[in-house]
PDB file of C-alpha atoms in Angstrom:
ATOM      1  CA  MET A   1       4.853   9.639 -11.126  1.00 74.00           C
ATOM      2  CA  SER A   2       7.149   8.090  -8.581  1.00 89.00           C
ATOM      3  CA  TYR A   3       8.873   4.989  -7.326  1.00 94.00           C
ATOM      4  CA  VAL A   4      10.044   5.035  -3.696  1.00 96.00           C
ATOM      5  CA  ASN A   5      11.741   2.107  -1.940  1.00 96.00           C
ATOM      6  CA  LYS A   6      12.350   3.321   1.587  1.00 97.00           C
ATOM      7  CA  THR A   7      13.826   1.928   4.783  1.00 98.00           C
ATOM      8  CA  VAL A   8      12.892   4.073   7.788  1.00 98.00           C
ATOM      9  CA  SER A   9      15.328   3.279  10.578  1.00 98.00           C
ATOM     10  CA  ILE A  10      15.617   5.666  13.526  1.00 97.00           C
ATOM     11  CA  ASN A  11      17.604   5.432  16.760  1.00 98.00           C
ATOM     12  CA  GLY A  12      15.404   7.112  19.346  1.00 98.00           C
ATOM     13  CA  THR A  13      12.087   6.704  21.130  1.00 98.00           C
ATOM     14  CA  GLU A  14       9.068   5.001  19.622  1.00 98.00           C
ATOM     15  CA  LYS A  15       7.457   8.391  18.991  1.00 98.00           C
ATOM     16  CA  ASP A  16      10.581   9.544  17.111  1.00 98.00           C
ATOM     17  CA  PHE A  17      10.333   6.441  14.952  1.00 98.00           C
ATOM     18  CA  ILE A  18       6.605   6.721  14.186  1.00 98.00           C
ATOM     19  CA  LYS A  19       6.940  10.428  13.345  1.00 98.00           C
ATOM     20  CA  ALA A  20       9.815   9.643  10.971  1.00 98.00           C
ATOM     21  CA  PHE A  21       7.817   6.872   9.303  1.00 98.00           C
ATOM     22  CA  ALA A  22       4.767   9.132   8.927  1.00 98.00           C
ATOM     23  CA  ASN A  23       6.901  11.877   7.425  1.00 98.00           C
ATOM     24  CA  GLU A  24       8.473   9.542   4.863  1.00 98.00           C
ATOM     25  CA  LEU A  25       5.142   7.991   3.873  1.00 98.00           C
ATOM     26  CA  THR A  26       3.353  11.326   3.403  1.00 98.00           C
ATOM     27  CA  SER A  27       6.368  12.765   1.579  1.00 97.00           C
ATOM     28  CA  ALA A  28       6.341   9.856  -0.878  1.00 97.00           C
ATOM     29  CA  ASP A  29       3.010  11.004  -2.347  1.00 97.00           C
ATOM     30  CA  SER A  30       1.125  14.220  -1.596  1.00 96.00           C
ATOM     31  CA  ARG A  31      -2.181  12.343  -1.791  1.00 97.00           C
ATOM     32  CA  ILE A  32      -1.299  10.556   1.459  1.00 98.00           C
ATOM     33  CA  THR A  33      -1.936  12.628   4.595  1.00 98.00           C
ATOM     34  CA  CYS A  34      -1.613  11.869   8.305  1.00 98.00           C
ATOM     35  CA  GLU A  35      -4.824  12.602  10.218  1.00 98.00           C
ATOM     36  CA  THR A  36      -3.344  11.989  13.671  1.00 98.00           C
ATOM     37  CA  ASP A  37      -1.539  14.431  15.954  1.00 98.00           C
ATOM     38  CA  ILE A  38       1.318  12.061  16.788  1.00 98.00           C
ATOM     39  CA  ASP A  39       2.669  14.175  19.658  1.00 98.00           C
ATOM     40  CA  ALA A  40      -0.765  14.204  21.310  1.00 98.00           C
ATOM     41  CA  GLU A  41      -1.261  10.492  20.671  1.00 98.00           C
ATOM     42  CA  PHE A  42       1.945   9.607  22.520  1.00 98.00           C
ATOM     43  CA  ALA A  43       1.213  12.136  25.289  1.00 97.00           C
ATOM     44  CA  ASN A  44      -2.005  10.360  26.274  1.00 96.00           C
ATOM     45  CA  GLU A  45      -1.828   9.698  30.020  1.00 93.00           C
ATOM     46  CA  ASP A  46      -4.370   6.867  30.020  1.00 95.00           C
ATOM     47  CA  SER A  47      -2.281   3.765  30.770  1.00 94.00           C
ATOM     48  CA  SER A  48      -4.686   1.604  28.754  1.00 97.00           C
ATOM     49  CA  HIS A  49      -4.445   3.787  25.643  1.00 97.00           C
ATOM     50  CA  ILE A  50      -3.656   2.005  22.357  1.00 98.00           C
ATOM     51  CA  ILE A  51      -1.688   4.277  20.046  1.00 98.00           C
ATOM     52  CA  THR A  52      -3.363   4.531  16.629  1.00 98.00           C
ATOM     53  CA  ILE A  53      -1.994   6.532  13.698  1.00 98.00           C
ATOM     54  CA  ILE A  54      -4.370   7.108  10.761  1.00 98.00           C
ATOM     55  CA  PHE A  55      -3.394   7.999   7.200  1.00 98.00           C
ATOM     56  CA  ASP A  56      -5.832   9.056   4.489  1.00 98.00           C
ATOM     57  CA  VAL A  57      -5.065   8.049   0.893  1.00 98.00           C
ATOM     58  CA  ASN A  58      -6.660  10.423  -1.606  1.00 96.00           C
ATOM     59  CA  ASN A  59     -10.030  10.284   0.201  1.00 94.00           C
ATOM     60  CA  CYS A  60     -10.317   6.715  -1.100  1.00 96.00           C
ATOM     61  CA  TYR A  61      -9.359   4.684   1.966  1.00 97.00           C
ATOM     62  CA  LYS A  62      -7.438   4.926   5.225  1.00 98.00           C
ATOM     63  CA  ILE A  63      -4.434   3.106   6.652  1.00 98.00           C
ATOM     64  CA  LYS A  64      -4.217   2.504  10.401  1.00 98.00           C
ATOM     65  CA  LEU A  65      -1.030   1.792  12.340  1.00 98.00           C
ATOM     66  CA  ILE A  66      -2.182   0.302  15.638  1.00 98.00           C
ATOM     67  CA  ARG A  67       0.132  -0.453  18.555  1.00 98.00           C
ATOM     68  CA  THR A  68      -0.458  -4.056  19.605  1.00 97.00           C
ATOM     69  CA  VAL A  69      -0.508  -3.328  23.347  1.00 98.00           C
ATOM     70  CA  ALA A  70      -1.318  -0.390  25.602  1.00 98.00           C
ATOM     71  CA  ILE A  71       1.031   2.560  25.856  1.00 96.00           C
ATOM     72  CA  ASN A  72       2.365   1.473  29.270  1.00 95.00           C
ATOM     73  CA  ARG A  73       3.508  -1.950  28.043  1.00 97.00           C
ATOM     74  CA  ALA A  74       6.523  -2.952  25.960  1.00 98.00           C
ATOM     75  CA  THR A  75       6.079  -4.102  22.374  1.00 98.00           C
ATOM     76  CA  TYR A  76       8.008  -4.772  19.187  1.00 98.00           C
ATOM     77  CA  GLN A  77       5.200  -4.491  16.666  1.00 98.00           C
ATOM     78  CA  TYR A  78       2.278  -2.547  15.243  1.00 98.00           C
ATOM     79  CA  ASN A  79      -0.670  -3.864  13.270  1.00 98.00           C
ATOM     80  CA  ILE A  80      -1.355  -2.313   9.874  1.00 97.00           C
ATOM     81  CA  GLN A  81      -4.940  -2.213   8.696  1.00 97.00           C
ATOM     82  CA  THR A  82      -6.952  -0.692   5.865  1.00 96.00           C
ATOM     83  CA  VAL A  83     -10.285   1.036   6.384  1.00 97.00           C
ATOM     84  CA  VAL A  84     -12.573   0.828   3.347  1.00 96.00           C
ATOM     85  CA  ASN A  85     -15.904   2.676   3.345  1.00 96.00           C
ATOM     86  CA  ASN A  86     -15.527   3.163   7.122  1.00 95.00           C
ATOM     87  CA  VAL A  87     -15.133  -0.585   7.703  1.00 96.00           C
ATOM     88  CA  ASP A  88     -11.944  -2.011   9.246  1.00 95.00           C
ATOM     89  CA  LYS A  89     -10.539  -4.739   7.044  1.00 92.00           C
ATOM     90  CA  SER A  90      -8.000  -7.483   7.737  1.00 86.00           C
ATOM     91  CA  SER A  91      -4.711  -6.532   9.353  1.00 92.00           C
ATOM     92  CA  ALA A  92      -1.122  -7.743   9.476  1.00 96.00           C
ATOM     93  CA  SER A  93       1.728  -7.339  11.946  1.00 97.00           C
ATOM     94  CA  LEU A  94       4.707  -5.089  11.245  1.00 98.00           C
ATOM     95  CA  TYR A  95       7.668  -5.890  13.535  1.00 98.00           C
ATOM     96  CA  PHE A  96      10.029  -2.975  14.089  1.00 98.00           C
ATOM     97  CA  LEU A  97      12.675  -5.014  15.967  1.00 97.00           C
ATOM     98  CA  SER A  98      13.109  -8.449  17.555  1.00 96.00           C
ATOM     99  CA  THR A  99      12.995  -7.549  21.248  1.00 97.00           C
ATOM    100  CA  MET A 100      10.335  -5.894  23.398  1.00 97.00           C
ATOM    101  CA  LYS A 101      10.804  -2.167  24.030  1.00 98.00           C
ATOM    102  CA  THR A 102       8.812   0.480  25.891  1.00 97.00           C
ATOM    103  CA  VAL A 103       7.781   3.684  24.146  1.00 97.00           C
ATOM    104  CA  THR A 104      10.527   5.709  25.866  1.00 97.00           C
ATOM    105  CA  ASP A 105      13.400   3.268  25.234  1.00 98.00           C
ATOM    106  CA  ILE A 106      16.156   4.547  22.971  1.00 98.00           C
ATOM    107  CA  ALA A 107      16.534   1.897  20.300  1.00 98.00           C
ATOM    108  CA  THR A 108      16.847   1.477  16.543  1.00 98.00           C
ATOM    109  CA  ARG A 109      13.449   0.635  15.095  1.00 98.00           C
ATOM    110  CA  THR A 110      12.867  -0.111  11.398  1.00 98.00           C
ATOM    111  CA  PHE A 111       9.969  -0.298   8.936  1.00 98.00           C
ATOM    112  CA  ASN A 112      10.158  -0.666   5.152  1.00 98.00           C
ATOM    113  CA  PHE A 113       7.752   0.486   2.487  1.00 98.00           C
ATOM    114  CA  MET A 114       7.672   0.667  -1.298  1.00 97.00           C
ATOM    115  CA  LEU A 115       5.394   3.078  -3.141  1.00 98.00           C
ATOM    116  CA  ILE A 116       4.703   3.086  -6.867  1.00 97.00           C
ATOM    117  CA  SER A 117       2.368   5.793  -8.137  1.00 97.00           C
ATOM    118  CA  ASN A 118       1.196   7.823 -11.095  1.00 96.00           C
ATOM    119  CA  ASP A 119      -1.764  10.122 -11.792  1.00 96.00           C
ATOM    120  CA  ASN A 120      -4.212   7.234 -11.474  1.00 96.00           C
ATOM    121  CA  ALA A 121      -2.682   4.410  -9.447  1.00 97.00           C
ATOM    122  CA  ILE A 122      -1.061   4.091  -6.028  1.00 97.00           C
ATOM    123  CA  ALA A 123       0.460   0.787  -4.907  1.00 97.00           C
ATOM    124  CA  ILE A 124       2.169   0.410  -1.513  1.00 97.00           C
ATOM    125  CA  LEU A 125       3.989  -2.561   0.015  1.00 96.00           C
ATOM    126  CA  PHE A 126       4.756  -2.567   3.762  1.00 97.00           C
ATOM    127  CA  GLY A 127       7.323  -4.659   5.588  1.00 97.00           C
ATOM    128  CA  GLY A 128       8.832  -4.953   9.034  1.00 97.00           C
ATOM    129  CA  TYR A 129      12.495  -4.679   9.997  1.00 98.00           C
ATOM    130  CA  ASN A 130      13.338  -8.137   8.609  1.00 96.00           C
ATOM    131  CA  ARG A 131      11.719  -7.756   5.180  1.00 96.00           C
ATOM    132  CA  THR A 132      13.376  -7.042   1.832  1.00 94.00           C
ATOM    133  CA  LEU A 133      10.875  -5.433  -0.497  1.00 95.00           C
ATOM    134  CA  PRO A 134       9.486  -6.332  -2.982  1.00 93.00           C
ATOM    135  CA  ASN A 135      10.521  -9.972  -2.477  1.00 91.00           C
ATOM    136  CA  THR A 136       9.122 -10.261   1.049  1.00 93.00           C
ATOM    137  CA  TYR A 137       6.555  -8.017   2.694  1.00 94.00           C
ATOM    138  CA  ASP A 138       3.702  -8.152   5.192  1.00 95.00           C
ATOM    139  CA  TYR A 139       0.882  -6.103   3.679  1.00 95.00           C
ATOM    140  CA  ASN A 140       0.111  -4.325   0.449  1.00 95.00           C
ATOM    141  CA  VAL A 141      -2.596  -2.171  -1.085  1.00 96.00           C
ATOM    142  CA  MET A 142      -3.309  -0.939  -4.589  1.00 96.00           C
ATOM    143  CA  SER A 143      -5.814   1.760  -5.447  1.00 97.00           C
ATOM    144  CA  TYR A 144      -7.011   3.387  -8.656  1.00 96.00           C
ATOM    145  CA  HIS A 145      -8.302   6.945  -8.870  1.00 96.00           C
ATOM    146  CA  GLU A 146     -10.265   8.974 -11.374  1.00 93.00           C
ATOM    147  CA  GLN A 147     -12.878  11.647 -10.805  1.00 88.00           C
ATOM    148  CA  ASP A 148     -15.942   9.906  -9.351  1.00 88.00           C
ATOM    149  CA  PHE A 149     -14.271   6.496  -9.700  1.00 92.00           C
ATOM    150  CA  ASN A 150     -12.076   5.196  -6.876  1.00 96.00           C
ATOM    151  CA  VAL A 151     -11.341   1.569  -6.018  1.00 96.00           C
ATOM    152  CA  ILE A 152      -8.966  -0.231  -3.648  1.00 96.00           C
ATOM    153  CA  ALA A 153      -7.582  -3.755  -3.349  1.00 95.00           C
ATOM    154  CA  TYR A 154      -5.640  -5.009  -0.330  1.00 92.00           C
ATOM    155  CA  ASN A 155      -4.025  -8.295   0.662  1.00 87.00           C
ATOM    156  CA  LEU A 156      -1.803 -10.110   3.165  1.00 76.00           C
ATOM    157  CA  ASN A 157       1.449 -11.624   1.872  1.00 73.00           C
ATOM    158  CA  SER A 158       0.215 -11.822  -1.734  1.00 80.00           C
ATOM    159  CA  ILE A 159      -0.208  -9.250  -4.451  1.00 86.00           C
ATOM    160  CA  ALA A 160      -3.164  -6.929  -3.869  1.00 87.00           C
ATOM    161  CA  SER A 161      -3.678  -6.450  -7.595  1.00 87.00           C
ATOM    162  CA  LYS A 162      -4.941 -10.038  -7.745  1.00 88.00           C
ATOM    163  CA  ALA A 163      -7.550  -9.321  -5.073  1.00 90.00           C
ATOM    164  CA  GLU A 164     -11.042  -7.892  -5.257  1.00 92.00           C
ATOM    165  CA  TYR A 165     -11.305  -4.159  -5.890  1.00 95.00           C
ATOM    166  CA  ILE A 166     -13.870  -2.290  -3.777  1.00 96.00           C
ATOM    167  CA  ARG A 167     -15.329   0.990  -4.966  1.00 96.00           C
ATOM    168  CA  THR A 168     -15.217   3.826  -2.432  1.00 96.00           C
ATOM    169  CA  ASP A 169     -16.582   6.943  -4.156  1.00 92.00           C
ATOM    170  CA  GLU A 170     -20.158   8.044  -3.520  1.00 87.00           C
ATOM    171  CA  ASN A 171     -21.383   6.679  -6.827  1.00 85.00           C
ATOM    172  CA  HIS A 172     -21.844   2.883  -6.582  1.00 91.00           C
ATOM    173  CA  GLN A 173     -19.951   2.672  -3.268  1.00 94.00           C
ATOM    174  CA  GLY A 174     -19.195  -0.916  -2.281  1.00 95.00           C
ATOM    175  CA  GLU A 175     -19.363  -2.386  -5.779  1.00 94.00           C
ATOM    176  CA  THR A 176     -16.650  -4.958  -6.428  1.00 95.00           C
ATOM    177  CA  TYR A 177     -14.443  -5.610  -9.439  1.00 94.00           C
ATOM    178  CA  LYS A 178     -11.637  -7.889 -10.586  1.00 93.00           C
ATOM    179  CA  ILE A 179      -8.845  -7.233 -13.041  1.00 89.00           C
ATOM    180  CA  THR A 180      -8.196  -9.675 -15.824  1.00 85.00           C
ATOM    181  CA  ASN A 181      -5.305 -10.435 -18.136  1.00 84.00           C
ATOM    182  CA  ARG A 182      -5.662 -10.062 -21.895  1.00 81.00           C
ATOM    183  CA  LEU A 183      -2.240 -11.624 -22.430  1.00 75.00           C
ATOM    184  CA  LEU A 184      -1.842 -15.091 -20.976  1.00 69.00           C
ATOM    185  CA  TYR A 185       1.305 -16.284 -22.703  1.00 67.00           C
ATOM    186  CA  SER A 186       5.060 -15.810 -22.551  1.00 66.00           C
ATOM    187  CA  ARG A 187       6.914 -13.854 -25.209  1.00 64.00           C
ATOM    188  CA  ASP A 188      10.288 -15.378 -24.332  1.00 65.00           C
ATOM    189  CA  GLU A 189      12.658 -12.420 -23.972  1.00 67.00           C
ATOM    190  CA  ASP A 190      10.163  -9.894 -25.345  1.00 75.00           C
ATOM    191  CA  VAL A 191       7.371  -8.185 -23.423  1.00 81.00           C
ATOM    192  CA  GLU A 192       4.207  -7.107 -25.161  1.00 87.00           C
ATOM    193  CA  ILE A 193       2.322  -4.238 -23.533  1.00 90.00           C
ATOM    194  CA  ILE A 194      -1.319  -3.267 -24.034  1.00 90.00           C
ATOM    195  CA  GLU A 195      -2.031   0.218 -22.717  1.00 89.00           C
ATOM    196  CA  SER A 196      -5.098  -0.652 -20.699  1.00 87.00           C
ATOM    197  CA  LYS A 197      -6.153  -3.039 -17.970  1.00 90.00           C
ATOM    198  CA  PRO A 198      -9.856  -3.910 -17.687  1.00 91.00           C
ATOM    199  CA  LEU A 199     -11.849  -4.031 -14.473  1.00 92.00           C
ATOM    200  CA  MET A 200     -14.343  -6.874 -14.619  1.00 91.00           C
ATOM    201  CA  GLN A 201     -17.796  -7.089 -13.073  1.00 91.00           C
ATOM    202  CA  ASN A 202     -19.941 -10.208 -13.544  1.00 88.00           C
ATOM    203  CA  ASN A 203     -17.522 -11.350 -16.271  1.00 85.00           C
ATOM    204  CA  ASN A 204     -17.983  -8.107 -18.201  1.00 89.00           C
ATOM    205  CA  ALA A 205     -15.257  -5.517 -18.763  1.00 87.00           C
ATOM    206  CA  VAL A 206     -16.824  -2.343 -17.391  1.00 88.00           C
ATOM    207  CA  TYR A 207     -13.854  -0.004 -16.955  1.00 89.00           C
ATOM    208  CA  ASP A 208     -10.406   0.424 -18.496  1.00 91.00           C
ATOM    209  CA  MET A 209      -7.785   1.685 -16.062  1.00 92.00           C
ATOM    210  CA  LYS A 210      -5.319   4.340 -17.203  1.00 94.00           C
ATOM    211  CA  ASN A 211      -1.579   4.096 -16.535  1.00 96.00           C
ATOM    212  CA  VAL A 212      -2.113   0.467 -15.481  1.00 95.00           C
ATOM    213  CA  TYR A 213      -1.157  -1.804 -18.337  1.00 94.00           C
ATOM    214  CA  ASP A 214      -1.597  -5.395 -19.375  1.00 93.00           C
ATOM    215  CA  CYS A 215       1.549  -7.255 -20.370  1.00 91.00           C
ATOM    216  CA  SER A 216       2.859 -10.638 -21.312  1.00 87.00           C
ATOM    217  CA  ASN A 217       4.397 -12.710 -18.551  1.00 84.00           C
ATOM    218  CA  VAL A 218       7.117 -10.807 -16.670  1.00 87.00           C
ATOM    219  CA  LEU A 219       8.854 -11.157 -13.327  1.00 90.00           C
ATOM    220  CA  ALA A 220       6.943  -9.337 -10.576  1.00 91.00           C
ATOM    221  CA  GLY A 221       8.688  -6.619  -8.598  1.00 93.00           C
ATOM    222  CA  ASN A 222      10.892  -5.298 -11.377  1.00 93.00           C
ATOM    223  CA  ILE A 223      11.238  -2.038 -13.291  1.00 93.00           C
ATOM    224  CA  LEU A 224      10.984  -2.284 -17.079  1.00 92.00           C
ATOM    225  CA  SER A 225      12.119   0.303 -19.611  1.00 90.00           C
ATOM    226  CA  PHE A 226      10.223   0.169 -22.875  1.00 84.00           C
ATOM    227  CA  GLU A 227      10.102   2.787 -25.639  1.00 83.00           C
ATOM    228  CA  ASP A 228      11.357   5.571 -23.342  1.00 87.00           C
ATOM    229  CA  ASN A 229       8.795   4.712 -20.660  1.00 91.00           C
ATOM    230  CA  ARG A 230       9.356   3.050 -17.288  1.00 94.00           C
ATOM    231  CA  TYR A 231       7.011   0.567 -15.650  1.00 95.00           C
ATOM    232  CA  PHE A 232       6.908  -1.355 -12.388  1.00 96.00           C
ATOM    233  CA  SER A 233       5.620  -4.933 -12.644  1.00 95.00           C
ATOM    234  CA  ILE A 234       3.236  -5.135  -9.703  1.00 94.00           C
ATOM    235  CA  ASP A 235       2.457  -8.726 -10.698  1.00 92.00           C
ATOM    236  CA  THR A 236       3.360 -11.027 -13.571  1.00 89.00           C
ATOM    237  CA  ASN A 237       0.811  -9.527 -15.978  1.00 91.00           C
ATOM    238  CA  THR A 238       0.266  -5.991 -14.653  1.00 94.00           C
ATOM    239  CA  LEU A 239       2.456  -2.920 -15.109  1.00 95.00           C
ATOM    240  CA  ILE A 240       2.126   0.445 -13.397  1.00 96.00           C
ATOM    241  CA  LYS A 241       3.648   3.310 -15.351  1.00 95.00           C
ATOM    242  CA  ILE A 242       6.169   5.312 -13.286  1.00 94.00           C
TER     243      ILE A 242
END
């Protein structure tokens, strides 16, 4: 179980920066692996080549970092995109600085990410150089994992946990789910926690997630300590145990 709030800021070339970011992201959780040879990607001599770095998350989905222009042109951003069941989904821009730079320029480039994970859930928020997570971010994903049951939700600028969950394992691949709240009221200063969070399909609760909890109304983006356990409030009614 982990909680990582990381700013990756490197003074060097663009390759130095992307390698540092990839190292920090894969180090944050062993279930995240980089599929791309970054040295080879930046060594491509085709002037029209678009640098693309691919991460695999627990064989559930992939994350792509895609340079917005060809390798021979200056840029200040990458697009971040999820790939679900081999289909590219919506993307968002991550700005690593405010001025255009070529890949070989020595400059300080910055990305931010926050990762909250346990045995069953992985939630990641991504932000550019001018973002302060978790209050502002550009893209976020949340996935849930059990043997033969894997789902992912993703979203731009709003909490992924509120989005549709798409199943990615071989059994029932492509099925969609929603999460629902059992507790829809405020407890003033107290927080009530129910140790399950249902996935809904056609208005029926078909699966109870583990280590993802329902709670009374709390402030999103905070860590709660309750009965010797720690939780991150991914949204105002959903806790992830850390």
